[in-house]
Every structure is written in structure tokens, then in C-alpha cells.
Coordinates of C-alpha atoms and ligand atoms in Angstrom, one line a residue:
X233 CA -37.0 -10.1 -24.7
X234 CA -37.4 -6.3 -24.3
X235 CA -40.8 -5.2 -23.1
X236 CA -42.0 -1.7 -23.6
X237 CA -43.9 0.2 -21.0
X238 CA -47.6 -0.4 -22.0
X239 CA -48.5 3.2 -21.4
X240 CA -46.2 4.2 -24.2
X241 CA -48.2 4.1 -27.4
X242 CA -46.4 6.1 -30.1
X243 CA -43.2 4.9 -31.7
X244 CA -40.1 6.3 -33.4
X245 CA -37.5 4.7 -35.6
X246 CA -34.3 5.9 -37.3
X247 CA -31.2 4.5 -39.0
X248 CA -27.7 5.7 -39.9
X249 CA -25.4 4.3 -42.6
X250 CA -22.1 3.0 -41.2
X251 CA -20.2 4.4 -44.2
X252 CA -17.5 6.2 -42.1
X253 CA -17.4 7.8 -38.6
X254 CA -20.6 9.7 -38.2
X255 CA -20.6 13.5 -38.2
X256 CA -21.9 16.2 -36.0
X257 CA -24.7 16.5 -38.6
X258 CA -25.8 12.9 -38.0
X259 CA -25.6 13.4 -34.3
X260 CA -27.7 16.6 -34.3
X261 CA -30.1 15.6 -37.1
X262 CA -30.9 12.1 -35.9
X263 CA -29.2 10.7 -32.7
X264 CA -29.8 13.7 -30.4
X265 CA -33.5 13.6 -31.4
X266 CA -33.8 9.9 -30.5
X267 CA -32.1 10.5 -27.2
X268 CA -34.6 13.4 -26.4
X269 CA -37.6 11.3 -27.4
X270 CA -36.6 7.9 -26.0
X271 CA -38.5 8.4 -22.7
X272 CA -41.8 9.1 -24.3
X273 CA -41.8 6.8 -27.4
X274 CA -41.2 3.2 -28.2
X275 CA -37.8 3.6 -29.9
X276 CA -36.0 1.6 -32.5
X277 CA -32.6 2.6 -33.9
X278 CA -30.5 0.5 -36.3
X279 CA -27.3 0.5 -38.3
X280 CA -28.3 0.9 -42.0
X281 CA -25.5 -1.4 -43.2
X282 CA -27.4 -2.6 -46.3
X283 CA -27.8 1.0 -47.3
X284 CA -24.1 1.6 -47.0
X285 CA -23.3 -1.1 -49.6
X286 CA -25.2 0.7 -52.3
X287 CA -21.8 2.3 -53.0
X288 CA -18.4 0.6 -52.9
X289 CA -17.2 -0.1 -49.4
X290 CA -13.9 -1.6 -48.1
X291 CA -15.3 -4.8 -46.4
X292 CA -13.0 -4.8 -43.4
X293 CA -13.5 -1.1 -42.8
X294 CA -17.3 -1.4 -43.1
X295 CA -17.2 -4.3 -40.5
X296 CA -15.3 -2.1 -38.1
X297 CA -17.6 0.9 -38.7
X298 CA -20.7 -1.1 -38.0
X299 CA -19.5 -2.1 -34.5
X300 CA -18.1 1.4 -33.9
X301 CA -21.5 2.9 -34.7
X302 CA -23.3 0.7 -32.2
X303 CA -20.9 1.9 -29.6
X304 CA -21.4 5.5 -30.6
X305 CA -25.1 5.2 -30.3
X306 CA -24.7 4.1 -26.7
X307 CA -22.0 6.7 -26.0
X308 CA -24.3 9.4 -27.4
X309 CA -27.0 8.5 -24.9
X310 CA -29.1 6.0 -26.7
X311 CA -30.3 3.9 -23.7
X312 CA -30.4 0.1 -24.5
X313 CA -33.2 -0.2 -21.9
X314 CA -35.4 2.2 -23.8
X315 CA -34.4 1.4 -27.4
X316 CA -34.3 -1.6 -29.6
X317 CA -30.8 -1.4 -31.2
X318 CA -30.0 -3.7 -34.1
X319 CA -28.0 -4.1 -37.3
X320 CA -30.2 -4.0 -40.4
X321 CA -28.6 -6.9 -42.3
X322 CA -29.1 -9.2 -39.3
X323 CA -32.8 -8.9 -40.0
X324 CA -33.3 -10.5 -43.4
X325 CA -37.0 -9.5 -43.5
X326 CA -36.1 -5.9 -44.4
X327 CA -34.8 -7.1 -47.8
X328 CA -37.8 -9.5 -48.2
X329 CA -40.3 -6.7 -47.4
X330 CA -38.4 -4.3 -49.7
X331 CA -38.8 -6.6 -52.7
X332 CA -42.6 -6.9 -52.2
X333 CA -42.7 -3.1 -51.9
X334 CA -40.5 -2.6 -55.0
X335 CA -43.0 -4.6 -56.9
X336 CA -45.6 -1.9 -55.9
X337 CA -43.5 1.2 -56.5
X338 CA -43.6 2.9 -59.8
X339 CA -40.2 3.4 -61.5
X340 CA -41.0 7.0 -62.2
X341 CA -41.5 7.8 -58.5
X342 CA -37.9 6.6 -57.8
X343 CA -36.4 8.7 -60.6
X344 CA -37.7 11.8 -58.8
X345 CA -35.7 11.1 -55.6
X346 CA -33.3 14.1 -55.4
X347 CA -30.6 12.2 -53.4
X348 CA -30.5 9.6 -56.2
X349 CA -30.3 12.2 -58.9
X350 CA -27.5 13.9 -57.0
X351 CA -25.5 10.8 -56.2
X352 CA -25.9 9.1 -59.6
X353 CA -24.8 12.3 -61.4
X354 CA -21.5 12.1 -59.6
X355 CA -20.8 8.5 -60.7
X356 CA -22.2 7.2 -63.9
X357 CA -21.4 3.6 -62.9
X358 CA -23.8 3.5 -60.0
X359 CA -25.4 0.2 -58.9
X360 CA -29.1 -0.7 -59.1
X361 CA -29.2 -0.7 -55.3
X362 CA -28.6 3.1 -55.3
X363 CA -31.8 3.5 -57.3
X364 CA -34.0 1.2 -55.2
X365 CA -32.5 2.3 -51.9
X366 CA -35.5 4.5 -50.9
X367 CA -37.7 1.4 -51.1
X368 CA -35.5 -0.5 -48.7
X369 CA -35.8 2.6 -46.4
X370 CA -39.5 2.4 -46.7
X371 CA -39.3 -1.3 -45.7
X372 CA -37.2 -0.4 -42.7
X373 CA -39.9 2.1 -41.6
X374 CA -43.1 0.3 -42.5
X375 CA -42.0 -3.1 -41.1
X376 CA -42.5 -1.7 -37.6
X377 CA -45.6 0.5 -38.0
X378 CA -43.9 3.5 -36.5
X379 CA -45.4 6.9 -36.0
X380 CA -42.4 9.2 -36.4
X381 CA -39.0 9.0 -38.1
X382 CA -36.5 11.5 -36.7
X383 CA -34.2 12.5 -39.5
X384 CA -32.4 15.5 -41.0
X385 CA -34.2 17.3 -43.8
X386 CA -32.2 15.5 -46.5
X387 CA -34.2 12.3 -45.7
X388 CA -37.6 14.0 -45.7
X389 CA -38.4 13.0 -49.3
X390 CA -37.6 9.4 -48.6
X391 CA -39.9 9.3 -45.6
X392 CA -42.6 10.9 -47.7
X393 CA -42.1 8.2 -50.3
X394 CA -42.5 5.5 -47.6
X395 CA -45.7 7.1 -46.6
X396 CA -46.9 7.1 -50.3
X397 CA -45.9 3.5 -50.7
X398 CA -47.9 2.6 -47.6
X399 CA -51.0 4.6 -48.7
X400 CA -50.9 2.8 -52.1
X401 CA -50.4 -0.6 -50.6
X402 CA -53.2 -0.2 -48.0
X403 CA -55.6 0.9 -50.8
X404 CA -54.7 -2.0 -53.0
X405 CA -54.5 -4.9 -50.5
X406 CA -56.3 -3.6 -47.4
X407 CA -55.0 -2.0 -44.2
X408 CA -51.4 -3.2 -43.7
X409 CA -49.2 -0.3 -42.7
X410 CA -49.3 2.7 -40.3
X411 CA -48.5 5.9 -42.1
X412 CA -45.2 7.4 -40.9
X413 CA -44.2 11.0 -40.6
X414 CA -40.7 12.6 -40.7
X415 CA -39.8 14.3 -37.4
X416 CA -37.5 17.2 -38.1
X417 CA -36.4 19.9 -35.7
X418 CA -36.0 23.5 -36.6
X419 CA -32.3 23.8 -35.6
X420 CA -31.1 20.4 -36.4
X421 CA -32.7 20.2 -39.8
X422 CA -29.4 20.5 -41.8
X423 CA -26.0 21.1 -40.4
X424 CA -23.7 22.5 -43.1
X425 CA -20.1 22.0 -44.0
X426 CA -17.8 24.3 -42.1
X427 CA -15.7 25.2 -45.1
X428 CA -18.6 25.4 -47.7
X429 CA -21.6 26.3 -45.5
X430 CA -23.9 26.2 -48.5
X431 CA -23.6 22.4 -48.7
X432 CA -24.5 19.7 -46.2
X433 CA -22.0 18.4 -43.7
X434 CA -21.6 14.9 -45.0
X435 CA -19.8 11.7 -44.1
X436 CA -18.5 11.3 -47.7
X437 CA -17.1 14.8 -48.0
X438 CA -13.7 15.1 -49.5
X439 CA -12.5 18.1 -47.5
X440 CA -12.1 16.9 -43.9
X441 CA -11.7 20.5 -42.7
X442 CA -15.4 21.1 -43.2
X443 CA -16.6 18.0 -41.4
X444 CA -16.6 17.2 -37.7
X445 CA -16.7 13.5 -36.9
X446 CA -17.5 12.3 -33.5
X447 CA -14.2 10.5 -33.1
X448 CA -12.0 13.3 -34.3
X449 CA -9.4 14.4 -31.8
X450 CA -10.7 17.4 -29.9
X451 CA -7.8 19.7 -30.9
X452 CA -8.7 19.2 -34.6
X453 CA -12.4 19.9 -33.8
X454 CA -11.4 23.2 -32.2
X455 CA -9.2 24.1 -35.2
X456 CA -12.0 23.3 -37.7
X457 CA -14.5 25.4 -35.8
X458 CA -12.1 28.3 -35.4
X459 CA -11.3 28.1 -39.1
X460 CA -15.0 27.8 -40.2
X461 CA -15.9 30.0 -43.2
X462 CA -17.8 33.2 -42.1
X463 CA -18.9 36.2 -44.0
X464 CA -17.1 39.6 -44.0
X465 CA -19.6 41.2 -41.5
X466 CA -19.2 41.1 -37.8
X467 CA -22.6 40.7 -36.2
X468 CA -23.6 37.3 -34.8
X469 CA -27.1 37.2 -36.5
X470 CA -29.1 34.4 -38.0
X471 CA -29.5 34.9 -41.8
X472 CA -29.2 31.6 -43.6
X473 CA -29.0 33.3 -47.1
X474 CA -26.5 36.1 -46.5
X475 CA -24.6 34.7 -43.5
X476 CA -24.6 30.9 -44.1
X477 CA -21.5 30.3 -42.0
X478 CA -22.5 32.1 -38.9
X479 CA -26.1 30.8 -39.2
X480 CA -24.7 27.3 -39.3
X481 CA -22.6 27.8 -36.2
X482 CA -25.7 29.3 -34.5
X483 CA -27.7 26.2 -35.4
X484 CA -25.0 23.9 -34.1
X485 CA -24.8 25.9 -30.9
X486 CA -28.6 26.0 -30.4
X487 CA -29.0 22.2 -31.0
X488 CA -26.3 21.3 -28.5
X489 CA -27.1 23.8 -25.7
X490 CA -30.9 23.8 -26.1
X491 CA -30.8 27.6 -26.2
X492 CA -32.9 29.4 -28.8
X493 CA -31.1 31.1 -31.7
X494 CA -32.6 34.4 -30.6
X495 CA -31.1 34.1 -27.1
X496 CA -27.7 33.2 -28.6
X497 CA -27.9 36.3 -30.8
X498 CA -28.7 38.4 -27.7
X499 CA -25.8 36.8 -25.7
X500 CA -23.4 37.7 -28.5
X501 CA -24.7 41.1 -29.3
X502 CA -21.7 43.4 -29.7
X503 CA -19.2 40.5 -29.6
X504 CA -17.1 39.5 -32.5
X505 CA -17.0 36.3 -34.6
X506 CA -13.8 35.2 -32.9
X507 CA -15.5 35.2 -29.5
X508 CA -18.5 33.4 -30.8
X509 CA -16.5 30.7 -32.6
X510 CA -14.5 30.1 -29.4
X511 CA -17.8 29.6 -27.5
X512 CA -19.0 27.2 -30.2
X513 CA -15.7 25.3 -30.2
X514 CA -15.9 25.0 -26.3
X515 CA -19.4 23.6 -26.3
X516 CA -18.8 21.2 -29.2
X517 CA -15.5 19.9 -27.7
X518 CA -17.2 19.4 -24.3
X519 CA -20.1 17.5 -25.9
X520 CA -17.8 15.3 -28.1
X521 CA -15.3 14.7 -25.3
X522 CA -18.0 13.2 -23.1
X523 CA -19.1 11.0 -26.0
X524 CA -15.6 9.8 -26.7
X525 CA -14.9 9.0 -23.1
X526 CA -18.0 6.7 -23.0
X527 CA -17.2 5.3 -26.4
X528 CA -13.8 4.1 -25.1
X529 CA -15.4 2.3 -22.2
X530 CA -18.0 0.6 -24.4
X531 CA -16.2 -0.4 -27.6
X532 CA -14.2 -3.3 -26.2
X533 CA -16.8 -4.5 -23.7
X534 CA -19.0 -7.5 -24.3
X535 CA -22.1 -5.3 -23.7
X536 CA -22.5 -4.6 -27.4
X537 CA -22.9 -8.3 -28.4
X538 CA -25.3 -8.9 -25.6
X539 CA -27.5 -6.0 -26.7
X540 CA -27.4 -6.9 -30.3
X541 CA -28.1 -10.6 -29.7
X542 CA -31.1 -9.9 -27.5
X543 CA -32.6 -7.1 -29.7
X544 CA -32.4 -8.9 -33.1
X545 CA -34.8 -11.6 -31.9
X546 CA -37.4 -8.9 -31.1
X547 CA -37.2 -7.1 -34.5
X548 CA -37.0 -10.3 -36.6
X549 CA -40.3 -11.5 -35.1
X550 CA -42.1 -8.1 -35.7
X551 CA -40.8 -7.9 -39.3
X552 CA -41.5 -11.6 -40.0
X553 CA -45.1 -11.1 -39.1
X554 CA -45.4 -8.0 -41.4
X555 CA -43.8 -10.0 -44.2
X556 CA -46.1 -12.9 -43.8
X557 CA -49.1 -10.6 -43.8
X558 CA -47.9 -8.9 -47.0
X559 CA -47.2 -12.2 -48.7
X560 CA -50.7 -13.5 -47.9
X561 CA -52.4 -10.3 -49.1
X562 CA -50.4 -10.3 -52.3
X563 CA -51.4 -13.9 -53.1
X564 CA -47.9 -15.5 -52.6
X565 CA -47.8 -19.0 -51.3
X566 CA -47.8 -19.1 -47.5
Ligands
LIG201 P1 -27.4 9.0 -43.3 O1 -26.6 7.9 -42.9 O2 -27.0 9.7 -44.5 O3 -27.7 10.0 -42.2 C1 -28.1 9.6 -40.9 C2 -29.0 10.7 -40.4 O4 -28.3 11.9 -40.2 C3 -29.0 13.0 -40.8 N1 -28.1 13.9 -41.4 C4 -28.0 15.2 -41.1 N2 -28.8 15.9 -40.3 C5 -28.5 17.2 -40.2 N3 -27.4 17.8 -40.8 C6 -26.6 17.1 -41.6 N4 -25.6 17.6 -42.2 C7 -26.9 15.7 -41.8 N5 -26.3 14.7 -42.5 C8 -27.1 13.6 -42.2 C9 -29.8 12.3 -41.9 O5 -30.9 13.1 -42.3 C10 -30.2 11.0 -41.2 O6 -31.4 11.3 -40.4 N6 -31.1 6.6 -45.7 C11 -30.7 7.1 -44.4 C12 -30.5 5.9 -43.4 C13 -31.8 5.1 -43.2 C14 -32.9 5.5 -42.5 C15 -33.8 4.4 -42.6 C16 -33.3 6.6 -41.7 C17 -32.0 3.9 -43.8 N7 -33.3 3.5 -43.4 C18 -35.1 4.4 -42.0 C19 -34.5 6.6 -41.1 C20 -35.4 5.6 -41.3 C21 -29.3 7.7 -44.6 O7 -28.7 7.5 -45.5 O8 -28.9 8.5 -43.5

């Protein structure tokens, strides 16, 4: 069983839905943060497969995407020695905890979730799971008493809901959950679509030209970046409102290189958009090529199954204890 260094006291957790090959947005918003933080925090990262089935999925494709995402986590630098990596549905206590939390979550609070409002407005025949999904996410987080949840800004409201659910539960039944906080970086907060830079780069986007996926071939990644929508000006300056396209490329660049946006603006002072885009394409292609090379080594090895088999035991035990504690506090038969 994995043992954490006892000097490490604070913990982080995040999850990603395996609803397609993950995007550069997922990488920058969540995975890269986890990689940066894994030395200093107890780290838990999982595949949110039960979240993915809140909308229709092709079962065989979903199955493949789950395994592929575990391999991508490792290829992106998630170190299995420093993280607990697991598949959400393999730990049945998430769903059990979620039900107990649902029975303590006002309906009205869930109707205010902007992601639900957005997704349900696009498809009137949505499933009940899409509505209760934020409670399952609260269960994912609260089961492990984590301190921080590294996510992109689109998930901030859900982490705040988890915190509110925890506050309410603690008040009603006594101290049960640690209060989590979203951990969001300035640059990685929201990576935008390359064609429509006013909307989020998303796994489910219909126009593939605007989305970079970590397993896209590198020639097409270069083409997408060179063809990214920019404004009619020529200055490489950050201005999210008036220059959303260039600002997005600056954010991508800053997140990957670790340089500040200001220093990138200085570096490209007097240079044109074409030169800047070529630079962005080079650094993204370099980063993604390295990930793809590692991915190919990992995907067919038996390393994945070993890690998953070992880690699931650890998380099931932690979540089981939390579930039993909640059951007892709520008066259920134990
Ligand atoms: P998901 O699968 O939509 O996205 C995974 C992570 O990627 C971030 N992200 C982005 N960050 C920056 N720019 C973007 N364009 C971009 N697109 C996505 C998301 O904010 C997220 O951090 N409900 C979650 C999964 C989940 C979860 C959890 C996360 C389930 N349980 C518990 C944290 C803790 C989701 O659908 O993420």
C-alpha cells in the first residue's frame, strides 16, 4: 500500500472525465498543476468515468478512453510514486457518499449551477445524473478531506458547492469533512477555443480546428495554432477583451514555458503575429511530442494495471471509513 511521507500534511485532489481525448485546456488547467504540486502535497488524481456517463457515451469507446487517460496522466508527468491514481467507478463509496450528500443538498442550489444550465439548455432530454453531478463531485472531494482542488475556472462553482455542502453537513451532524478550496492559477484558468477564442476549449467541441488534443498528430497541432483566430491588430499584447485570440495564445505560452505574460510581451515587442504563432506552435509541439512518446511506451505495458490495482485498495478504505462515519451520524443502521 502507498505510504505518504509523514512530513507532507496538505493534500490535493482532481479528476478528469474520460469523455474523449483530453485537451490542452485539461492539461494546463488541471494536470500540469498536479504535476507541479505533487512533490509538496499528498496527491490524488482519478478518472471521473461516472461523471462521463451523465451524457450518452459509446461504451467501447468510453472503455478505451478510460485506459488511455490513465496512460496520459503518467505520460504528462503524474508520478505514481507520489500520487494515488484510480478510476472513480472502481470505488463504489463515491456513489454511496454522493447519495447521502444528495439527501442534504437543496434542489434550488443545484438549479443554480451554471454548467448544468448551459448543458441542459443544449439538450432538453438530459438525464437526472446531469443535474445531480455536482453532488457526486462533492463526494469525490469530501471523501478524502483534501485541502485544495486544482481545476480550471469552469469548475470553481462546483468546488464552492462542495464546500457549502460540507459546511452544512458539519453543522447539522458534527464535524465530518474538511473544507476544500479550488486551486486555480492565473494563466491556466481558462484556455479558449482557437477558432472562437471567446468560448472555452472543450473536449466536446464540434469544430476540431479550435481544439488541441494531447494525442493529435503534431502536424495538425501546428496547423491549428498557425490558423488560430487573431484580431486585426499586430501587437502581441495581453488584452482578454479586445484581443481574445492573442491573449489566449499568450496564456498557453506562459503556462507551458513558465514565463510571465509580461516577459513574453517584451520578447515579442515589434514582432508580428506570424512570428509569435510559430513560437507558440513550436513550444506546444515540443511539449505534446514528449507526452506522446511516453504515452506510446506506457499504454501497452502492464504498469497501468499494477498501479490501478494497488491504488484502488487505498482509496476504497479511506472512502469506506468516511461513508461509515456519515451513515452513523445520519442515523442509518450500521
Ligand atoms: P472536465 O473533465 O470537464 O475537465 C477536467 C479539468 O480540466 C479543466 N479544464 C480546463 N482548464 C482550463 N482551460 C480549459 N479550456 C479547460 N477545460 C477543462 C477543468 O476545469 C477540470 O479541472 N467535473 C469535472 C471532473 C471532476 C472533478 C471531481 C474535478 C469530477 N470530480 C473532483 C475535481 C475534483 C469535469 O467535468 O472536468
